Structures are given as structure tokens and as C-alpha cells.
Short mmCIF file of C-alpha atoms and ligand atoms in Angstrom, two decimals:
data_model
loop_
_atom_site.label_atom_id
_atom_site.label_comp_id
_atom_site.label_asym_id
_atom_site.label_seq_id
_atom_site.Cartn_x
_atom_site.Cartn_y
_atom_site.Cartn_z
CA MET A 9 -0.17 0.29 -0.14
CA LYS A 10 1.42 3.51 -1.18
CA CYS A 11 1.08 5.88 1.75
CA TYR A 12 -1.36 9.04 1.19
CA ALA A 13 -3.26 10.98 3.43
CA LEU A 14 -6.73 10.52 3.41
CA PRO A 15 -9.11 13.41 4.62
CA MET A 16 -11.17 12.89 7.43
CA ARG A 17 -14.32 12.15 5.55
CA THR A 18 -13.08 10.14 2.62
CA ARG A 19 -14.88 9.74 -0.32
CA VAL A 20 -14.61 5.75 -1.75
CA VAL A 21 -15.66 5.67 -5.46
CA VAL A 22 -16.63 2.03 -6.24
CA LEU A 23 -17.41 1.03 -9.87
CA GLY A 24 -19.14 -2.16 -10.05
CA ALA A 25 -21.88 -3.84 -8.18
CA GLY A 26 -20.81 -7.17 -8.78
CA PHE A 27 -19.62 -9.48 -6.15
CA GLY A 28 -16.45 -7.39 -5.57
CA GLY A 29 -18.20 -4.14 -5.46
CA LEU A 30 -20.79 -5.13 -2.73
CA GLU A 31 -18.85 -7.26 -1.05
CA LEU A 32 -16.29 -4.41 -0.14
CA THR A 33 -18.97 -1.57 -0.22
CA THR A 34 -20.53 -3.61 2.73
CA ILE A 35 -17.60 -3.98 4.82
CA LEU A 36 -16.68 -0.01 4.70
CA SER A 37 -20.41 0.63 5.62
CA ASP A 38 -20.02 -1.57 8.66
CA ALA A 39 -16.67 -0.38 9.68
CA PHE A 40 -17.78 3.62 9.35
CA GLY A 41 -21.26 4.05 9.13
CA GLU A 42 -21.96 7.45 8.24
CA THR A 43 -18.52 8.97 8.57
CA ILE A 44 -17.38 7.54 5.09
CA ASP A 45 -18.64 8.68 2.06
CA ILE A 46 -19.18 5.50 -0.50
CA VAL A 47 -20.94 5.95 -3.94
CA LEU A 48 -21.43 2.92 -5.46
CA ILE A 49 -21.88 3.07 -9.67
CA ASP A 50 -23.51 0.02 -11.51
CA LYS A 51 -24.99 0.31 -15.20
CA GLY A 52 -27.79 -2.18 -13.93
CA ASP A 53 -30.10 -2.10 -11.21
CA THR A 54 -30.32 -5.74 -9.70
CA PHE A 55 -27.79 -7.85 -8.99
CA VAL A 56 -27.64 -11.46 -10.47
CA PHE A 57 -25.63 -14.28 -8.82
CA GLY A 58 -23.83 -16.14 -11.76
CA PHE A 59 -24.77 -19.60 -10.53
CA SER A 60 -28.98 -18.44 -10.83
CA LYS A 61 -28.01 -18.28 -14.45
CA LEU A 62 -27.91 -21.89 -14.55
CA ASP A 63 -30.97 -22.31 -12.28
CA VAL A 64 -32.99 -19.94 -14.49
CA MET A 65 -31.89 -22.00 -18.05
CA PHE A 66 -33.02 -25.40 -16.26
CA GLY A 67 -36.07 -24.14 -14.87
CA ARG A 68 -35.25 -24.56 -11.40
CA GLN A 69 -35.68 -20.78 -10.71
CA LEU A 70 -37.89 -17.79 -11.76
CA PRO A 71 -36.22 -15.15 -13.46
CA ALA A 72 -37.88 -12.62 -10.96
CA ALA A 73 -36.77 -14.31 -7.90
CA VAL A 74 -32.79 -14.48 -8.87
CA ARG A 75 -32.83 -10.45 -9.76
CA HIS A 76 -32.01 -8.56 -6.36
CA PRO A 77 -32.59 -4.86 -7.03
CA TYR A 78 -30.01 -2.62 -5.74
CA ARG A 79 -32.67 -0.10 -4.51
CA ASP A 80 -32.83 -2.22 -1.50
CA ILE A 81 -29.39 -1.64 -0.23
CA VAL A 82 -29.65 0.86 2.44
CA LYS A 83 -26.24 1.44 4.10
CA PRO A 84 -25.15 4.13 6.29
CA GLY A 85 -22.31 5.91 4.28
CA VAL A 86 -23.33 4.41 1.03
CA ARG A 87 -25.05 6.12 -1.87
CA PHE A 88 -26.03 3.92 -5.10
CA LEU A 89 -26.09 5.37 -8.36
CA GLN A 90 -27.21 3.73 -11.27
CA SER A 91 -25.40 5.12 -14.33
CA THR A 92 -22.61 4.12 -16.92
CA VAL A 93 -19.26 4.59 -16.29
CA ARG A 94 -17.90 6.35 -19.23
CA SER A 95 -14.60 7.52 -18.07
CA ILE A 96 -12.20 6.92 -15.75
CA ASP A 97 -9.16 9.15 -15.23
CA PRO A 98 -7.07 6.96 -12.31
CA ALA A 99 -4.68 9.40 -12.00
CA ALA A 100 -6.59 12.28 -11.18
CA ARG A 101 -8.94 9.51 -9.47
CA ARG A 102 -11.65 11.16 -11.40
CA VAL A 103 -14.35 9.14 -13.16
CA VAL A 104 -17.23 10.63 -15.30
CA THR A 105 -20.64 8.75 -15.50
CA ASN A 106 -23.83 9.41 -17.66
CA ASP A 107 -25.23 11.18 -14.37
CA GLY A 108 -22.28 13.20 -13.33
CA THR A 109 -18.39 13.34 -12.31
CA PHE A 110 -17.12 12.10 -9.38
CA ASP A 111 -13.69 12.73 -7.33
CA ALA A 112 -12.00 9.91 -5.07
CA ASP A 113 -10.09 9.75 -2.69
CA VAL A 114 -9.62 5.64 -3.16
CA LEU A 115 -10.69 4.32 -6.45
CA VAL A 116 -11.99 0.70 -6.67
CA VAL A 117 -12.68 -0.83 -10.01
CA ALA A 118 -14.78 -4.06 -10.05
CA LEU A 119 -16.24 -3.66 -13.24
CA GLY A 120 -15.96 -7.56 -14.26
CA ALA A 121 -15.11 -9.27 -17.30
CA ASP A 122 -17.26 -7.93 -20.21
CA LEU A 123 -18.91 -11.07 -22.55
CA ASP A 124 -18.37 -10.81 -26.43
CA PRO A 125 -20.46 -13.18 -27.98
CA ALA A 126 -19.70 -11.42 -31.33
CA ALA A 127 -16.52 -11.97 -31.55
CA THR A 128 -17.04 -15.70 -32.49
CA PRO A 129 -18.54 -15.47 -35.18
CA GLY A 130 -21.69 -17.14 -36.15
CA LEU A 131 -22.59 -17.21 -32.69
CA VAL A 132 -24.88 -14.62 -31.93
CA GLU A 133 -26.71 -16.00 -35.19
CA GLY A 134 -26.66 -19.66 -34.81
CA GLY A 135 -25.83 -20.63 -31.07
CA ASN A 136 -27.21 -19.36 -28.03
CA GLU A 137 -24.83 -18.61 -24.74
CA PHE A 138 -25.40 -18.79 -21.25
CA TYR A 139 -23.02 -16.47 -19.55
CA THR A 140 -25.03 -13.08 -19.58
CA VAL A 141 -28.27 -12.62 -17.69
CA ALA A 142 -30.22 -12.03 -20.97
CA GLY A 143 -28.85 -15.41 -22.60
CA ALA A 144 -29.40 -17.81 -19.48
CA PHE A 145 -32.34 -16.23 -19.02
CA ALA A 146 -33.69 -16.30 -23.10
CA LEU A 147 -32.81 -20.33 -22.91
CA ARG A 148 -35.76 -20.72 -20.52
CA ASP A 149 -37.62 -20.67 -23.90
CA VAL A 150 -35.04 -22.24 -25.85
CA LEU A 151 -34.06 -25.29 -24.42
CA PRO A 152 -37.98 -26.81 -24.02
CA ARG A 153 -38.04 -27.26 -27.72
CA PHE A 154 -34.75 -29.47 -27.84
CA GLU A 155 -35.97 -32.61 -28.81
CA ARG A 156 -32.89 -34.72 -30.66
CA GLY A 157 -29.52 -34.51 -31.76
CA PRO A 158 -26.40 -33.07 -30.73
CA ALA A 159 -25.56 -30.31 -27.83
CA ILE A 160 -22.79 -28.81 -27.34
CA ILE A 161 -21.51 -26.77 -24.52
CA GLY A 162 -18.34 -24.87 -26.24
CA VAL A 163 -16.08 -22.66 -24.54
CA THR A 164 -14.62 -19.80 -27.39
CA GLY A 165 -12.01 -18.12 -24.89
CA LYS A 166 -9.01 -18.88 -22.99
CA THR A 167 -10.07 -16.92 -19.86
CA PHE A 168 -13.52 -17.83 -18.50
CA LYS A 169 -15.54 -16.89 -15.61
CA CYS A 170 -16.12 -19.54 -13.30
CA PRO A 171 -14.27 -22.94 -15.03
CA PRO A 172 -16.62 -25.58 -13.33
CA ALA A 173 -19.60 -24.13 -14.92
CA PRO A 174 -19.34 -25.42 -18.56
CA SER A 175 -19.37 -28.96 -16.62
CA GLU A 176 -21.98 -27.63 -14.41
CA ALA A 177 -24.16 -27.06 -17.47
CA ALA A 178 -23.77 -30.28 -18.76
CA LEU A 179 -24.42 -32.26 -16.06
CA LEU A 180 -27.51 -30.40 -15.50
CA LEU A 181 -28.72 -30.64 -19.16
CA HIS A 182 -28.51 -34.36 -18.56
CA ASP A 183 -30.81 -34.22 -15.71
CA TYR A 184 -32.92 -31.98 -17.67
CA LEU A 185 -33.38 -33.95 -20.87
CA THR A 186 -33.79 -36.86 -19.27
CA ALA A 187 -36.80 -35.67 -17.11
CA ARG A 188 -38.50 -34.92 -20.03
CA GLY A 189 -37.62 -38.12 -21.89
CA ARG A 190 -35.10 -37.08 -24.81
CA ARG A 191 -32.00 -37.96 -23.17
CA GLU A 192 -32.43 -41.07 -25.72
CA ALA A 193 -32.30 -39.15 -28.60
CA THR A 194 -29.60 -36.66 -27.70
CA GLU A 195 -25.92 -36.62 -27.40
CA ILE A 196 -24.16 -33.99 -24.83
CA SER A 197 -20.27 -32.98 -25.53
CA VAL A 198 -18.19 -30.17 -23.83
CA VAL A 199 -15.29 -28.50 -25.56
CA MET A 200 -12.64 -26.75 -23.07
CA PRO A 201 -9.50 -25.28 -23.31
CA PHE A 202 -7.97 -27.11 -20.38
CA GLY A 203 -6.71 -30.84 -20.17
CA THR A 204 -9.13 -31.84 -17.37
CA PRO A 205 -12.33 -29.82 -16.88
CA ILE A 206 -10.58 -27.99 -13.37
CA PRO A 207 -6.52 -28.10 -13.52
CA PRO A 208 -5.98 -27.33 -10.12
CA SER A 209 -7.46 -29.94 -8.51
CA PRO A 210 -7.01 -34.05 -9.96
CA ASP A 211 -9.89 -35.44 -7.42
CA THR A 212 -12.24 -32.86 -8.72
CA SER A 213 -11.56 -33.36 -12.26
CA GLN A 214 -11.62 -37.11 -12.01
CA ALA A 215 -15.33 -37.27 -10.48
CA ILE A 216 -16.09 -34.62 -13.23
CA LEU A 217 -14.95 -36.96 -15.93
CA ALA A 218 -16.54 -40.13 -14.02
CA ALA A 219 -20.04 -38.36 -13.87
CA PHE A 220 -19.33 -37.45 -17.65
CA ALA A 221 -18.81 -41.29 -18.55
CA GLU A 222 -21.59 -42.56 -16.55
CA ARG A 223 -23.66 -40.41 -18.31
CA GLY A 224 -22.57 -40.52 -21.88
CA ILE A 225 -21.10 -37.20 -21.76
CA ARG A 226 -18.21 -36.60 -24.19
CA PHE A 227 -15.76 -34.28 -22.99
CA VAL A 228 -13.55 -32.55 -25.43
CA LYS A 229 -10.36 -31.22 -23.95
CA ASP A 230 -7.59 -28.47 -24.91
CA SER A 231 -10.12 -27.10 -27.58
CA LEU A 232 -11.71 -23.92 -28.11
CA VAL A 233 -14.95 -23.17 -30.60
CA LYS A 234 -13.96 -20.52 -32.99
CA ALA A 235 -16.65 -19.77 -35.02
CA LEU A 236 -20.26 -21.67 -35.79
CA ASP A 237 -21.20 -22.28 -39.27
CA PRO A 238 -25.13 -21.86 -38.78
CA GLY A 239 -25.95 -22.54 -42.07
CA ARG A 240 -24.63 -26.51 -41.70
CA LYS A 241 -24.94 -26.19 -38.38
CA VAL A 242 -21.33 -27.06 -37.06
CA ALA A 243 -19.17 -25.68 -34.95
CA VAL A 244 -15.53 -25.21 -35.79
CA LEU A 245 -12.54 -26.11 -33.54
CA SER A 246 -9.89 -24.48 -32.51
CA ASP A 247 -7.68 -27.22 -34.59
CA GLY A 248 -10.19 -26.88 -37.39
CA THR A 249 -11.93 -30.21 -36.11
CA GLU A 250 -16.07 -29.70 -37.33
CA MET A 251 -18.64 -30.86 -34.92
CA PRO A 252 -22.54 -30.92 -35.80
CA TYR A 253 -24.92 -29.64 -33.32
CA GLU A 254 -28.73 -29.34 -32.61
CA LEU A 255 -28.20 -26.85 -29.89
CA PHE A 256 -25.12 -24.69 -29.19
CA LEU A 257 -24.43 -23.37 -26.01
CA GLY A 258 -21.51 -21.02 -25.56
CA VAL A 259 -19.25 -19.46 -23.30
CA PRO A 260 -18.21 -15.99 -24.44
CA VAL A 261 -15.36 -14.56 -25.39
CA HIS A 262 -14.55 -12.47 -22.19
CA ARG A 263 -12.53 -9.40 -22.39
CA VAL A 264 -11.59 -6.07 -20.38
CA PRO A 265 -13.81 -3.36 -19.93
CA GLN A 266 -13.72 -0.89 -23.12
CA VAL A 267 -14.04 1.81 -20.36
CA VAL A 268 -11.08 0.23 -18.53
CA VAL A 269 -9.00 -0.49 -21.35
CA GLU A 270 -9.66 3.34 -22.19
CA SER A 271 -8.14 4.68 -19.06
CA GLY A 272 -4.71 3.32 -19.42
CA LEU A 273 -4.98 0.78 -16.56
CA ALA A 274 -5.41 -2.24 -19.02
CA ALA A 275 -3.08 -2.24 -21.69
CA ASP A 276 -5.27 -3.70 -23.88
CA ALA A 277 -8.98 -5.91 -24.19
CA TYR A 278 -7.56 -9.10 -23.02
CA GLY A 279 -4.53 -7.44 -20.72
CA TRP A 280 -6.67 -8.05 -17.15
CA VAL A 281 -5.78 -4.98 -15.01
CA PRO A 282 -2.15 -5.50 -13.83
CA VAL A 283 -2.34 -5.21 -9.68
CA ASN A 284 0.09 -5.78 -6.79
CA LYS A 285 -0.69 -9.66 -5.81
CA LYS A 286 -0.61 -8.91 -2.41
CA THR A 287 -2.50 -5.54 -2.31
CA LEU A 288 -4.79 -5.40 -5.59
CA GLU A 289 -3.38 -1.90 -5.83
CA THR A 290 -2.63 -0.71 -9.50
CA THR A 291 0.33 0.86 -10.30
CA PHE A 292 -1.78 4.46 -9.62
CA PRO A 293 -1.70 5.58 -5.76
CA GLY A 294 -5.18 4.76 -4.25
CA VAL A 295 -6.64 3.08 -7.12
CA TYR A 296 -7.77 -0.96 -6.88
CA ALA A 297 -8.71 -3.17 -9.23
CA VAL A 298 -10.78 -6.14 -7.71
CA GLY A 299 -12.53 -9.55 -9.13
CA ASP A 300 -12.88 -10.62 -12.80
CA VAL A 301 -11.49 -7.15 -13.84
CA ASN A 302 -8.02 -7.56 -12.51
CA GLY A 303 -5.19 -10.04 -13.38
CA VAL A 304 -3.64 -11.34 -10.23
CA GLY A 305 -4.06 -14.53 -11.21
CA THR A 306 -7.08 -16.31 -9.59
CA PRO A 307 -9.68 -17.94 -11.23
CA LYS A 308 -12.49 -15.04 -12.71
CA ALA A 309 -15.21 -16.47 -9.59
CA GLY A 310 -17.32 -14.34 -7.08
CA VAL A 311 -15.51 -16.34 -4.24
CA PHE A 312 -12.17 -14.30 -5.53
CA ALA A 313 -13.74 -11.30 -6.32
CA GLU A 314 -15.00 -11.00 -2.89
CA GLY A 315 -11.91 -12.15 -0.84
CA ALA A 316 -10.09 -9.56 -2.92
CA ALA A 317 -12.47 -6.93 -1.76
CA ARG A 318 -12.12 -7.87 1.90
CA VAL A 319 -8.23 -7.24 1.35
CA VAL A 320 -8.93 -4.05 0.17
CA ALA A 321 -11.32 -2.85 2.63
CA ALA A 322 -8.90 -3.96 5.04
CA ALA A 323 -6.28 -1.59 3.71
CA ILE A 324 -8.59 1.20 3.95
CA ILE A 325 -9.50 0.57 7.16
CA VAL A 326 -6.12 0.57 8.05
CA GLN A 327 -4.71 3.52 6.51
CA LEU A 328 -7.96 5.56 7.93
CA ARG A 329 -7.69 3.91 11.78
CA GLY A 330 -4.19 2.79 11.68
CA GLY A 331 -3.32 -0.42 12.81
CA PRO A 332 -1.27 -3.35 11.65
CA SER A 333 -0.48 -3.84 7.98
CA PRO A 334 -3.54 -5.75 6.76
CA GLU A 335 -3.13 -9.80 5.45
CA ALA A 336 -1.85 -10.03 2.31
CA TYR A 337 -4.48 -11.64 -0.47
CA LYS A 338 -4.38 -15.45 -0.62
CA GLY A 339 -5.84 -16.06 -3.76
CA ALA A 340 -8.09 -19.22 -2.26
CA GLY A 341 -11.59 -19.60 -2.38
CA SER A 342 -14.28 -22.21 -2.42
CA CYS A 343 -16.57 -23.20 -5.53
CA TYR A 344 -19.61 -25.23 -5.27
CA VAL A 345 -20.29 -27.83 -8.27
CA GLU A 346 -23.67 -28.60 -9.68
CA PHE A 347 -22.93 -32.45 -10.22
CA GLY A 348 -26.99 -33.06 -10.99
CA HIS A 349 -29.02 -35.78 -9.43
CA ASN A 350 -29.33 -32.80 -7.08
CA VAL A 351 -26.11 -33.09 -5.41
CA VAL A 352 -23.29 -30.44 -5.05
CA GLY A 353 -19.68 -31.23 -4.66
CA ARG A 354 -16.99 -28.69 -3.66
CA VAL A 355 -13.55 -27.75 -4.33
CA ASP A 356 -11.26 -25.12 -2.38
CA VAL A 357 -8.63 -23.74 -4.65
CA ASP A 358 -5.58 -21.88 -3.63
CA PHE A 359 -3.59 -20.07 -5.91
CA LEU A 360 -1.10 -17.94 -4.63
CA SER A 361 0.29 -19.49 -1.34
CA GLY A 362 2.37 -22.32 -2.63
CA PRO A 363 4.38 -22.54 -6.04
CA LYS A 364 1.59 -23.73 -8.17
CA PRO A 365 -2.06 -23.75 -7.78
CA THR A 366 -3.90 -26.41 -5.60
CA GLY A 367 -7.33 -27.60 -5.04
CA THR A 368 -8.98 -30.37 -2.65
CA PHE A 369 -12.07 -31.67 -3.60
CA GLN A 370 -15.34 -32.34 -1.21
CA LYS A 371 -17.65 -35.22 -2.56
CA PRO A 372 -21.16 -34.15 -3.98
CA SER A 373 -23.97 -34.70 -1.36
CA GLU A 374 -27.19 -33.34 -0.26
CA ALA A 375 -25.40 -31.64 2.61
CA LEU A 376 -23.46 -29.12 0.34
CA VAL A 377 -26.39 -28.09 -1.68
CA ALA A 378 -27.59 -27.40 1.53
CA GLU A 379 -24.16 -25.06 2.13
CA LYS A 380 -24.39 -23.77 -1.35
CA ALA A 381 -27.71 -22.29 -0.50
CA LEU A 382 -26.60 -20.71 2.65
CA PHE A 383 -23.51 -19.20 0.82
CA GLY A 384 -25.95 -17.64 -1.07
CA SER A 385 -28.28 -16.38 0.94
CA SER A 386 -25.55 -15.09 3.59
CA ARG A 387 -24.28 -13.00 0.99
CA LEU A 388 -27.74 -11.42 0.33
CA GLN A 389 -28.48 -11.36 4.05
CA HIS A 390 -24.75 -9.25 4.36
CA TRP A 391 -25.29 -6.88 0.96
CA PHE A 392 -28.80 -6.45 0.98
CA GLY A 393 -30.27 -6.95 4.66
CA GLN A 394 -32.21 -9.77 3.47
CA PRO A 395 -33.23 -12.24 6.07
CA LEU A 396 -31.20 -15.66 6.16
CA ARG A 397 -33.11 -18.62 4.39
C1 FAD B 425 -23.09 -19.59 -15.34
C2 FAD B 425 -21.94 -18.89 -13.98
C3 FAD B 425 -21.90 -19.29 -12.81
C4 FAD B 425 -21.21 -19.14 -11.78
N1 FAD B 425 -21.18 -19.46 -10.83
C5 FAD B 425 -20.35 -19.08 -9.61
C6 FAD B 425 -20.39 -19.67 -8.72
O1 FAD B 425 -20.89 -20.85 -8.51
N2 FAD B 425 -19.36 -19.40 -7.48
C7 FAD B 425 -18.40 -18.17 -8.00
O2 FAD B 425 -17.90 -17.60 -7.00
N3 FAD B 425 -18.58 -17.50 -9.00
C8 FAD B 425 -19.29 -18.01 -9.94
N4 FAD B 425 -19.64 -17.76 -11.52
C9 FAD B 425 -18.68 -15.81 -11.16
C10 FAD B 425 -18.84 -14.75 -10.95
O3 FAD B 425 -20.11 -14.52 -11.55
C11 FAD B 425 -18.37 -13.71 -11.28
O4 FAD B 425 -16.81 -14.17 -11.32
C12 FAD B 425 -18.07 -12.24 -9.92
O5 FAD B 425 -19.41 -11.80 -10.51
C13 FAD B 425 -17.26 -11.18 -10.64
O6 FAD B 425 -17.53 -10.60 -9.76
P1 FAD B 425 -16.78 -9.31 -10.17
O7 FAD B 425 -17.54 -8.01 -8.70
O8 FAD B 425 -15.33 -8.92 -10.49
O9 FAD B 425 -17.68 -8.63 -11.45
P2 FAD B 425 -19.07 -8.28 -11.64
O10 FAD B 425 -19.85 -9.59 -10.45
O11 FAD B 425 -19.28 -8.73 -13.09
O12 FAD B 425 -19.87 -6.91 -11.53
C14 FAD B 425 -19.19 -6.06 -12.06
C15 FAD B 425 -20.74 -5.00 -12.51
O13 FAD B 425 -19.68 -3.85 -13.23
C16 FAD B 425 -20.84 -3.44 -14.05
N5 FAD B 425 -20.60 -2.35 -15.01
C17 FAD B 425 -19.81 -2.86 -15.69
N6 FAD B 425 -19.44 -2.06 -16.86
C18 FAD B 425 -19.88 -0.94 -16.64
C19 FAD B 425 -19.89 0.38 -16.87
N7 FAD B 425 -19.21 0.54 -18.07
N8 FAD B 425 -21.09 1.79 -16.24
C20 FAD B 425 -20.97 0.83 -14.90
N9 FAD B 425 -21.38 -0.33 -14.79
C21 FAD B 425 -20.48 -1.20 -14.98
C22 FAD B 425 -22.03 -4.55 -14.36
O14 FAD B 425 -22.74 -4.44 -14.44
C23 FAD B 425 -21.39 -5.40 -13.15
O15 FAD B 425 -22.76 -5.88 -12.32
C24 FAD B 425 -20.49 -18.15 -12.25
C25 FAD B 425 -20.53 -17.05 -13.34
C26 FAD B 425 -21.51 -17.49 -14.31
C27 FAD B 425 -21.69 -17.10 -15.73
#
């Protein structure tokens, strides 16, 4: 942390009210109440958990049940502004939005990863994607019409959020088609850029591959889907192989939000914001990058965004109140993995403390279904003041 004096009523401007922005804002409000001035800015009006996208597309939840309106954030010291961030000047810590300009004492960029379905030729015209809220929710009406033929769950770029999600989608699609009596008439393949589903955790990968084998799901490793040819209904892989599809469920190309590239915080659309691995501070004093937008080297997942937000919050608290230096970012977190058959597994991954990433696996169980539900509802309680379910 670079030291510079903060004023009595410090203004913290938080860009993005996702996992990272919500966690950071909540901790600072709890710590300082009305004595801090936090402006939380997001272009959207609701928060949706990533995992809720799978719930909605497979008909396990209604869209309205998984949208959490930002207007419910009533926290001392916090003002939520629904507006689009148009420019960021990290040297001046100045942000221009559609609704005004904000100068910050501390600026936290938590704008996530943007999704770019148009970067994959044919995907918008001839396929579906389940990573945006709109794409996942639209699938609710598409999946019931899938009757027969090959389904591909295809990753289109090397970096993507929540690495277990494509495997989860395949296992949940299997259950969905089985329940509709359509599994015999269909085939499911997963195309992934890794050699195994979860490279840091061989046990988790083995369990997923065993579940695929049991259910007749094909795993196509070390490959990306580079294009779809909607006329011929084929997906073209990175090595030129063609795979026919009747249903294509894509993971779109991820990129750094354009406003972040233009700010100079990132070198280009695929250069995630460089940060100090221990503090998440960028090269600009008082400017942090938290969550999917940064290039700290952890997977792009909510739990990591949350962990990063806690480290930055601790640094701001120490800077304002004094005390010992906060702990460095550990890059560790737990991800729940939907295995279908109404059970959930868990992988605890640690990316930064050893020479290479490691992961330990907890077998799928009903107890972990309950733990995952509590994970979600405890965040809603903490961030939005909802009662714990
Ligand atoms: C299908 C799926 C399943 C997933 N499952 C899990 C899971 O089980 N566990 C887990 O930990 N993670 C999961 N994830 C990943 C998780 O959703 C993300 O990694 C996490 O949300 C990242 O948090 P963040 O705060 O960095 O960014 P985000 O949560 O993406 O928030 C960024 C915010 O910035 C806002 N924004 C962007 N640009 C602008 C702008 N110019 N102006 C104003 N606002 C802007 C956006 O509206 C958004 O609200 C899943 C993701 C998907 C797609």
C-alpha cells in the first residue's frame, strides 16, 4: 500500500456492484457508517449471482426470484447510483458517468469481465450463450424445444469465469433431458480449453470425468470453439475439426471492459488490469482493481472477487484508523460444483500461496446443496439486508 493522507470524510468510489463491489461497500459501511462517503456505481438495477443463471435456464428458478434490486441497499454512508461509467482517469482518481463526475480519495475498479458473443463468428446468429443474464434467461424458452441431436457446451476463449460452469451445464442438461424423456435421442459434448475440467484439482476433475462417463457425456479437451456455421449447423474448433450441433450453448469470449482499456489501467482488451498481488493496488496510488477485471492470477469467480474486496477494505480501514498492516491477498476460495442428480460438490482452491495452484475436493452431497444455498443467502443478508433463509 502506498501511503498518502486521506481526508476526514474519505470518499471511496466503487465502480461495479457485483461480488467485489458489494462486498467492499458493505465492509466499509459496517466499519465507518455515516463517517465515510461511498459512491457505488453500476449500470444495472439488479444483482444476479452467476450460479442463478444455470438455475433459471434449467427452469429451477424464476427470473424474478434471482434478481436482487440495488434499491434494497440501505447502508449508512453508501449512495448507490445507477449509471454507466464513461471514463476513468486513474491518475486524478476521477470518474465520469452518464450522471455526473466523481472525484475519489480511493477508487476501486470492480467492473468485472465483459462478454463478447460477437467475437465468435456465427454465435449470435446461430447459437446461444448462457453467461449473460439475457442469454441464460432466454434459454428457458429455447431448451424445451430441443428434442433430438447433438448439444455442444462450448468455450470460445481461454479465459472464462467460473471454470466449473461448462461442466455443471452439461450435467444439469443431462438431468433436464432425462426428465423430459429426451436423453436417448440427444448427445452432449463439452468443449474446453483445458486438459481436464478443473486443472488445479485432479480429484475434482476425475469426479467430473467419471460423472460424464456414467452419463455418456463427451469431454473434448484442449480445444476452443472458434466459429459456428449456422447454415451447416457445425461448430468449428481451434484445430479445424468440425462438430455438428442441434443445440449450441456457448461460453462467450471474455474481455476487459472498454472503459478500463481506455483509462490506461489495462494495456488492451485481453490484458487484465495488472495489480500488486498482495494488495490489489494498481500502479496508480489509491486505485485498486478487484475481481474479474484484474490480472492477479486467480480464476474469475465471485469468491475470488469477494476475497480481493476484503483485502482492499482492510487496507482502507488501516489507512483511516491505523493499526498493523492487513494480511496479503491469499488467492484462495471455495467453489460449489453442481453434479446433477440433486447433489453439489465443492472444490477449495489455492492459487497464490504455493509454487503452483492446488485444489481439494469434497464429494457431491445433499449437505453441500444446503451449504451452497446458505452461501447465497448469507451474501444477500450481508449486502442487501435480506433475512437469512
Ligand atoms: C454461469 C455462471 C456460473 C457461475 N457460478 C459461480 C459460482 O458458483 N461461484 C462463484 O464464485 N462464481 C461464479 N460465477 C462467476 C461470478 O459470477 C463472477 O466471477 C463474479 O460475479 C465476478 O465478480 P466481479 O465483482 O468481479 O464482477 P461482476 O459481478 O461481473 O460485476 C461487475 C459489475 O460492473 C458493472 N459494469 C460493467 N461495466 C460498467 C460500466 N461501464 N458502468 C457501470 N457499471 C458497469 C456490471 O453491470 C456488473 O454489475 C459464475 C458465472 C457464470 C457466468
